[in-house]
CSV table of C-alpha atoms in Angstrom, one decimal:
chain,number,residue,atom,x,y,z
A,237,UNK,CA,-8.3,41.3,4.9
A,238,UNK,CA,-8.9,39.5,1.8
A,239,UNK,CA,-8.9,35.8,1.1
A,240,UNK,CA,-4.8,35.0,0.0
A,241,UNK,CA,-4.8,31.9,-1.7
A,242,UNK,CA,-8.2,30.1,-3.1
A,243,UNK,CA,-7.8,25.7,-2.9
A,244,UNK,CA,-10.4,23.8,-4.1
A,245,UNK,CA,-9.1,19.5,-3.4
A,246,UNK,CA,-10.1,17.1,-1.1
A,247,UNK,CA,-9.2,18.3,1.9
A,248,UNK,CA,-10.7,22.4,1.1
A,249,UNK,CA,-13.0,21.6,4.2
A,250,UNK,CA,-9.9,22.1,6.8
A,251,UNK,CA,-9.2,25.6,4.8
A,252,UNK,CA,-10.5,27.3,7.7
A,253,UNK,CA,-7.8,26.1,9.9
A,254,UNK,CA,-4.4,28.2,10.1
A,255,UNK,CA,-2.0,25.6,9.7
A,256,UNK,CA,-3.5,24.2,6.2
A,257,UNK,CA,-2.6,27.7,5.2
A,258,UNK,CA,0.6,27.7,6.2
A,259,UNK,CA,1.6,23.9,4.6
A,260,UNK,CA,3.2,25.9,1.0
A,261,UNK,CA,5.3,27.6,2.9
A,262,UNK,CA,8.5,26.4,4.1
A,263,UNK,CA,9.5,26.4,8.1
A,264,UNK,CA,5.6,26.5,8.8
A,265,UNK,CA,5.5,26.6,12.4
A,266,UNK,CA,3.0,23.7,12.9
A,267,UNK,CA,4.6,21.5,10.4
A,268,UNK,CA,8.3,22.4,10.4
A,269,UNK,CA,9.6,18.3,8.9
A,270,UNK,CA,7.0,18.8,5.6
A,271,UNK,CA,10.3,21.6,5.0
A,272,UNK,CA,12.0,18.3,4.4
A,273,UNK,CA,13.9,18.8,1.0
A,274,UNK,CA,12.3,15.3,-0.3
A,275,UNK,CA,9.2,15.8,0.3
A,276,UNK,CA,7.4,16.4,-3.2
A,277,UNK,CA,5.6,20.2,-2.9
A,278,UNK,CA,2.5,18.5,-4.3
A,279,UNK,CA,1.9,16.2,-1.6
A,280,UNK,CA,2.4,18.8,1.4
A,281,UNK,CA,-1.5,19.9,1.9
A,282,UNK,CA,-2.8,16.1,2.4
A,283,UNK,CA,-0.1,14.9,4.5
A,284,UNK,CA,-0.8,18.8,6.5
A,285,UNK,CA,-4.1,16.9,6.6
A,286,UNK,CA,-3.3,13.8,8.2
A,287,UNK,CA,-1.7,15.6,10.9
A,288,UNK,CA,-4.7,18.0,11.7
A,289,UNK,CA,-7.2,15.0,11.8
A,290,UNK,CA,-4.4,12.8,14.1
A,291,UNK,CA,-4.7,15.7,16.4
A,292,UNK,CA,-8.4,15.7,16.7
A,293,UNK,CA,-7.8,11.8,17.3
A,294,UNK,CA,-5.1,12.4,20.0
A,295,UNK,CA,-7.0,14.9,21.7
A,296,UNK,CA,-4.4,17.9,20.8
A,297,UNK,CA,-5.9,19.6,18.5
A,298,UNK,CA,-5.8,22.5,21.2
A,299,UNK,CA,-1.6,22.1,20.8
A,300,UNK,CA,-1.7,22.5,17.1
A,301,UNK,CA,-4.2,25.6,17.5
A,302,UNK,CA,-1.4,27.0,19.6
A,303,UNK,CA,1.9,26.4,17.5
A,304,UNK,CA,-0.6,27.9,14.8
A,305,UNK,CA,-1.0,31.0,16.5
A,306,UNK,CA,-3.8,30.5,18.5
A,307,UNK,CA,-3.0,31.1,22.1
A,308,UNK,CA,-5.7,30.6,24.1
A,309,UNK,CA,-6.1,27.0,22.5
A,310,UNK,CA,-4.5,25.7,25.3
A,311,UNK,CA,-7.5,26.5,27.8
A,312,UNK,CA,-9.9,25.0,25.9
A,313,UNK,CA,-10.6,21.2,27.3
A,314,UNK,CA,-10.7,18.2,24.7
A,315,UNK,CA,-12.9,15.4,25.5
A,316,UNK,CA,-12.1,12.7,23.1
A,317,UNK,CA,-15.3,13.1,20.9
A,318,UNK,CA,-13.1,12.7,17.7
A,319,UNK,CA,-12.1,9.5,18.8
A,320,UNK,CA,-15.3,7.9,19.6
A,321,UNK,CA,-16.6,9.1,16.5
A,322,UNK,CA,-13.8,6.9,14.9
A,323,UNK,CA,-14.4,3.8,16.6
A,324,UNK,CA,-18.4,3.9,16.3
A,325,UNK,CA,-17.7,4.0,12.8
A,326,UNK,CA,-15.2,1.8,12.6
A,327,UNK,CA,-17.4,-0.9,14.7
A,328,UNK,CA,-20.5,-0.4,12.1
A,329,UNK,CA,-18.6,-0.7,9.1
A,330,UNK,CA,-16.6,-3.7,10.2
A,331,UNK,CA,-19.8,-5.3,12.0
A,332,UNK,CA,-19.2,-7.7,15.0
A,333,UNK,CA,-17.1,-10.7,13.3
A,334,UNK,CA,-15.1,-10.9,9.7
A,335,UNK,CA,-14.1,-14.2,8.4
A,336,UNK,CA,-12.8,-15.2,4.8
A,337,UNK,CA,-15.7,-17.1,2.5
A,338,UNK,CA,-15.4,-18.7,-0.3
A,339,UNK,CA,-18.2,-19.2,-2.1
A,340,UNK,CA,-19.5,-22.9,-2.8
A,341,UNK,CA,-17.7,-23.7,0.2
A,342,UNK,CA,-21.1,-23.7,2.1
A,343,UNK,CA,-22.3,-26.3,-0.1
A,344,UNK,CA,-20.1,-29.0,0.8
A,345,UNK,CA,-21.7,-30.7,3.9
A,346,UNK,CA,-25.0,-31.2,2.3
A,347,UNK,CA,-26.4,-34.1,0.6
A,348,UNK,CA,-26.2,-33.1,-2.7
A,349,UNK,CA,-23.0,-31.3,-2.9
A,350,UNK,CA,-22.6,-28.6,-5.4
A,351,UNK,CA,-19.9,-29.2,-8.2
A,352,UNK,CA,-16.8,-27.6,-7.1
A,353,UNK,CA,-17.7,-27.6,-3.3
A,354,UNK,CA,-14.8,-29.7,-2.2
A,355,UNK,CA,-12.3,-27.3,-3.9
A,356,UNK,CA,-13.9,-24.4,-2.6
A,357,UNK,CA,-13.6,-25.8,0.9
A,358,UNK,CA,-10.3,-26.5,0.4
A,359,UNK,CA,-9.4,-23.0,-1.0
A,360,UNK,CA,-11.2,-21.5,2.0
A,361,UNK,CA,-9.4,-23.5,4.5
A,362,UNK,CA,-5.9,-22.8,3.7
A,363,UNK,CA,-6.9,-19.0,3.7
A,364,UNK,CA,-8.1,-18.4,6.9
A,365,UNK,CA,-4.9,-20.5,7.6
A,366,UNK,CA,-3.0,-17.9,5.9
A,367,UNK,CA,-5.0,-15.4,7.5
A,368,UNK,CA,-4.1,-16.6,11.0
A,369,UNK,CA,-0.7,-16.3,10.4
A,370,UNK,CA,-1.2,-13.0,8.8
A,371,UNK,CA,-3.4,-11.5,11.7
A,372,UNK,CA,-6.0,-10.6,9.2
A,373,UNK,CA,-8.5,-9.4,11.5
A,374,UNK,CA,-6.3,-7.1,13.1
A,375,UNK,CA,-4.3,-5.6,9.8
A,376,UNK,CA,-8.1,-4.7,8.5
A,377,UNK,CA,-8.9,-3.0,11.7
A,378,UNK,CA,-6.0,-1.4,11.6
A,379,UNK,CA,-6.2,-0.7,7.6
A,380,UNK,CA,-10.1,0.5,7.8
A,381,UNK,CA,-9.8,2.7,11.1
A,382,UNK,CA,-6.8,4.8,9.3
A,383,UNK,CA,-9.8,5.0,6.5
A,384,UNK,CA,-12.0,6.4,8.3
A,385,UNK,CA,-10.1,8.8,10.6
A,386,UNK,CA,-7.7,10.2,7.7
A,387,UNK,CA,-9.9,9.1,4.4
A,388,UNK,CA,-7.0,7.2,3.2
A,389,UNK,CA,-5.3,3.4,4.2
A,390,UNK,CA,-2.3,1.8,2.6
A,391,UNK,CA,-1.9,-2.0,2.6
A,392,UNK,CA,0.9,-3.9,0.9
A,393,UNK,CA,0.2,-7.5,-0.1
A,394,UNK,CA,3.8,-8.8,-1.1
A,395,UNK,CA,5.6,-12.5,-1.6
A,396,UNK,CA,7.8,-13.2,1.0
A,397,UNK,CA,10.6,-15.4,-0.1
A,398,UNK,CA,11.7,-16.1,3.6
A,399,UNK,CA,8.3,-17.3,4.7
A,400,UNK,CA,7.0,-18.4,1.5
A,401,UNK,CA,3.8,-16.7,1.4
A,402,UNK,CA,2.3,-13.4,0.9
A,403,UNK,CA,2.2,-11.3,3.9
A,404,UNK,CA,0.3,-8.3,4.5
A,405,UNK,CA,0.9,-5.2,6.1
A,406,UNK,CA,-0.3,-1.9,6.9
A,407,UNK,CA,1.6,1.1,6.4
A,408,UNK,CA,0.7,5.0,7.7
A,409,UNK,CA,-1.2,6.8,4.0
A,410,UNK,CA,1.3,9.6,4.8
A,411,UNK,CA,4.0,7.0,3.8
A,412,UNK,CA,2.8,6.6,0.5
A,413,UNK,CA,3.5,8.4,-2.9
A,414,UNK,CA,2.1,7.2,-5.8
A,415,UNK,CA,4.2,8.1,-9.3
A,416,UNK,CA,1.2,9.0,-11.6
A,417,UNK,CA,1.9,8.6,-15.8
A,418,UNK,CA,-0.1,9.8,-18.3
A,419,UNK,CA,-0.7,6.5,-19.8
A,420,UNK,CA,-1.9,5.2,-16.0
A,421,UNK,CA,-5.5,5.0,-15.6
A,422,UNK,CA,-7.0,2.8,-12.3
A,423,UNK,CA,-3.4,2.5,-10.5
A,424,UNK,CA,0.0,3.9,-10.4
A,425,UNK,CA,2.7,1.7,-12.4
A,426,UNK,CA,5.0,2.9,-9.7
A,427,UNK,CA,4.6,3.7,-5.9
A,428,UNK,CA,6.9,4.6,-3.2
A,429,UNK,CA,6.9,4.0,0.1
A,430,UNK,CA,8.9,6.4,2.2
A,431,UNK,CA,10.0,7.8,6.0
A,432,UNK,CA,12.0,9.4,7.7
A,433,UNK,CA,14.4,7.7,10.2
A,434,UNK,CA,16.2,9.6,12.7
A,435,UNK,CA,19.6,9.8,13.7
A,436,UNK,CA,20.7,7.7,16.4
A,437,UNK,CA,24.0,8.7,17.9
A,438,UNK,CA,24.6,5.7,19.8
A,439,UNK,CA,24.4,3.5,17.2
A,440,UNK,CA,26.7,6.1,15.4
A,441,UNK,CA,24.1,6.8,12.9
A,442,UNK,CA,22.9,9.6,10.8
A,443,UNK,CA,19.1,11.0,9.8
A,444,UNK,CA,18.2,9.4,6.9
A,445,UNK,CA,15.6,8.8,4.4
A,446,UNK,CA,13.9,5.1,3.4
A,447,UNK,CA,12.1,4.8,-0.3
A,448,UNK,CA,10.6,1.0,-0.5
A,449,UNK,CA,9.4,1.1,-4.5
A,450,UNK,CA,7.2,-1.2,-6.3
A,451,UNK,CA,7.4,-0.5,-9.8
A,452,UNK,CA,5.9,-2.0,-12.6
A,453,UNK,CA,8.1,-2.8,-15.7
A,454,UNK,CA,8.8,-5.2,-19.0
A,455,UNK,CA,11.1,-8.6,-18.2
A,456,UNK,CA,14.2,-8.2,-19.7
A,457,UNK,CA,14.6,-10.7,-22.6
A,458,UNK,CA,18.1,-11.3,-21.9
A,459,UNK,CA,17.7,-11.9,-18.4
A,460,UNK,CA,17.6,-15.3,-16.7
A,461,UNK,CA,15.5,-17.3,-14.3
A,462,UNK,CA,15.7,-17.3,-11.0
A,463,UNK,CA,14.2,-17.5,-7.5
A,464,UNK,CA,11.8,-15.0,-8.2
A,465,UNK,CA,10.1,-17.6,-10.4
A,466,UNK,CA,10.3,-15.0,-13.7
A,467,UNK,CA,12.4,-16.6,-16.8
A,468,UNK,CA,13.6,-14.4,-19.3
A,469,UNK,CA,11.6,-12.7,-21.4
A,470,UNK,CA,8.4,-14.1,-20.1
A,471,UNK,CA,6.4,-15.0,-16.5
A,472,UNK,CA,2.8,-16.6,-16.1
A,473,UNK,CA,0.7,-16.0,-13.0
A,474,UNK,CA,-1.7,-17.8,-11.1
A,475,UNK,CA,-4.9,-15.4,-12.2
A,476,UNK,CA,-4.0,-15.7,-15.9
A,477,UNK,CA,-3.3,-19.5,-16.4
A,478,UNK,CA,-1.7,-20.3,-19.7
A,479,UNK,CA,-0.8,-16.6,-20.7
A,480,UNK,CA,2.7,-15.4,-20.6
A,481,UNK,CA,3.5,-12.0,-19.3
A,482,UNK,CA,6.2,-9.6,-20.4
A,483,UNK,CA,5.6,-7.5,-17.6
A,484,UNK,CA,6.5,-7.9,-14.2
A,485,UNK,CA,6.4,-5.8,-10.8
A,486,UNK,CA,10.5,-4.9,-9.6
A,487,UNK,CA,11.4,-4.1,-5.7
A,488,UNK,CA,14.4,-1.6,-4.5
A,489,UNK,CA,14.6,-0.6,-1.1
A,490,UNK,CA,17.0,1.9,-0.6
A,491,UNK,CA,18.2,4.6,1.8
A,492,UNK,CA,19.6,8.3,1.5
A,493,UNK,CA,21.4,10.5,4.5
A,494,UNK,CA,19.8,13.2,4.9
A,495,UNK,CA,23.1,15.0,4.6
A,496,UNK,CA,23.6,14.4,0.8
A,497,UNK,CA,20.0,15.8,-0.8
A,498,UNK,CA,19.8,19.2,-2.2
A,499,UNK,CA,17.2,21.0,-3.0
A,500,UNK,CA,15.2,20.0,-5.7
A,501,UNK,CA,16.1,16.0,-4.8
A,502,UNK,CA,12.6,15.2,-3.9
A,503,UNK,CA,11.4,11.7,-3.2
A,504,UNK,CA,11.1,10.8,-6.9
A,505,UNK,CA,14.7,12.4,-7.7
A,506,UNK,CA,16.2,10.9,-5.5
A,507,UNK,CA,20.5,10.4,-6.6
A,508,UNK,CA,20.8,6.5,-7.4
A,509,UNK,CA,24.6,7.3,-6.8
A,510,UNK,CA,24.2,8.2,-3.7
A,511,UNK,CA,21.8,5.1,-2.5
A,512,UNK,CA,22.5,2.3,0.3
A,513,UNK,CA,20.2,-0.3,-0.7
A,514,UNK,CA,18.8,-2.8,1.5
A,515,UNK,CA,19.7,-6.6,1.7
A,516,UNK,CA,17.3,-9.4,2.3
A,517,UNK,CA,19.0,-12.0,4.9
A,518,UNK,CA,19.9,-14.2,2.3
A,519,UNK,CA,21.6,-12.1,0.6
A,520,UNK,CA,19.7,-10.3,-1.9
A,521,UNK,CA,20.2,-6.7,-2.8
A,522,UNK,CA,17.1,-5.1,-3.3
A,523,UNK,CA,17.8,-3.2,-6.3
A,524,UNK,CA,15.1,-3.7,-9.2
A,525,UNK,CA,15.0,-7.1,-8.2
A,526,UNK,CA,11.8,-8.9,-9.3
A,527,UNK,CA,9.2,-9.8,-6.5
């Protein structure tokens, strides 16, 4: 029987398996929520991907030989190699101890302390502070082993009006869908974040879909200032001191039931009329609002 479909991307080395055969089409046995109707076509082969390696990391990739057709998978034993793999790598690229430097900082005990050592100390103090708080350490294991098992790792530095500081977190790569534009060339100008959440009936509620979206975008030059710290028409930032910006990075956070999306309505179609936007607790509607 002849060869059905030839794929040539960055994840052609799992062609021989079934299931990353079976990822186009619709209902697939091993992957029967990829079906989803907002799920964008283009984006079902890596996150078919993600699942296969997972299974080689949870030690049932025997399971998903099965569901793909493969009955005697079940017999064969797993022994956890994959996952050793992971960690060994994951403990030589991270090394035995990561902490933040600032260079000059070093300089500052000495006799003859380097101009600028002081600040630098400074600088480096309050961001291993920050990094406490942030559990640092952790969110880059975390970041950097989902890098090494899946090739991919999403993490979301973002200003958190409530605490008043950036936090960090790290999100699953199969949450993430970047909106590439012609005109974009090292990084998306918009990028979703998006899951599934399932229905819970004692709460009395129903499946749903949530799209978190950063998106950048010009300041309008009628709008006004607020606690997002952009006036109209203009913002500066910290990086570029004494240059005003027209352009300025908006949040919505939003949610769709299941329920209401037709085919077609995939994750970047999703009907604004139809939308249940998040609120932040004081407040806030999360709907293009600037971070």
């Amino acid at each position: 029987m002849g060869l059905r479909q030839f794929v040539i991307d960055a994840w052609s080395w799992l062609n021989y398996k079934p299931v990353m055969a079976d990822v186009g089409r619709p209902g697939s046995r091993a992957f029967p929520e990829l079906a989803k109707t907002w799920v964008p076509p283009q984006e079902l082969r890596r996150l078919a991907a993600y699942k296969v390696l997972a299974a080689y990391d949870n030690n049932q990739a025997g399971q998903l030989a099965a569901v793909g057709g493969d009955e005697g998978a079940l017999e064969r034993r797993e022994l956890g190699d994959a996952a050793n793999l992971v960690d060994t790598a994951l403990g030589y690229l991270l090394g035995s101890e990561q902490k933040i430097t600032v260079e000059g900082a070093e300089n500052a005990d000495g006799e003859t302390p380097t101009p600028g050592a002081a600040e630098a100390t400074a600088v480096q103090e309050r961001l291993r502070k920050w990094a406490d708080k942030e559990l640092l350490t952790f969110r880059v294991q975390q970041a950097e082993r989902a890098a090494v098992l899946l090739g991919d790792s999403v993490m979301v530095l973002a200003w958190n009006p409530e605490k008043q500081r950036p936090t960090l977190r790290v999100y699953d790569p199969g949450f993430f869908f970047p909106q590439w534009d012609d005109e974009d060339e090292d990084f998306p100008s918009r990028v979703h974040l998006a899951w599934e959440l399932p229905a819970d009936d004692a709460a009395g509620l129903k499946a749903r879909v949530r799209r978190v979206t950063y998106e950048l975008g010009p300041i309008s030059e009628d709008g006004e200032p607020g606690d997002d710290g952009a006036a109209a028409g203009g913002r500066q930032y910290p990086w570029e001191p004494g240059r005003t910006s027209n352009v300025t990075c908006y949040l919505t956070d939003a949610e769709w039931l299941l329920e209401d999306l037709k085919n077609g309505e995939t994750l970047d179609r999703l009907p604004m009329d139809k939308a249940s936007f998040r609120v932040r607790p004081d407040g806030t509607e999360l709907n293009r609002r600037i971070c």
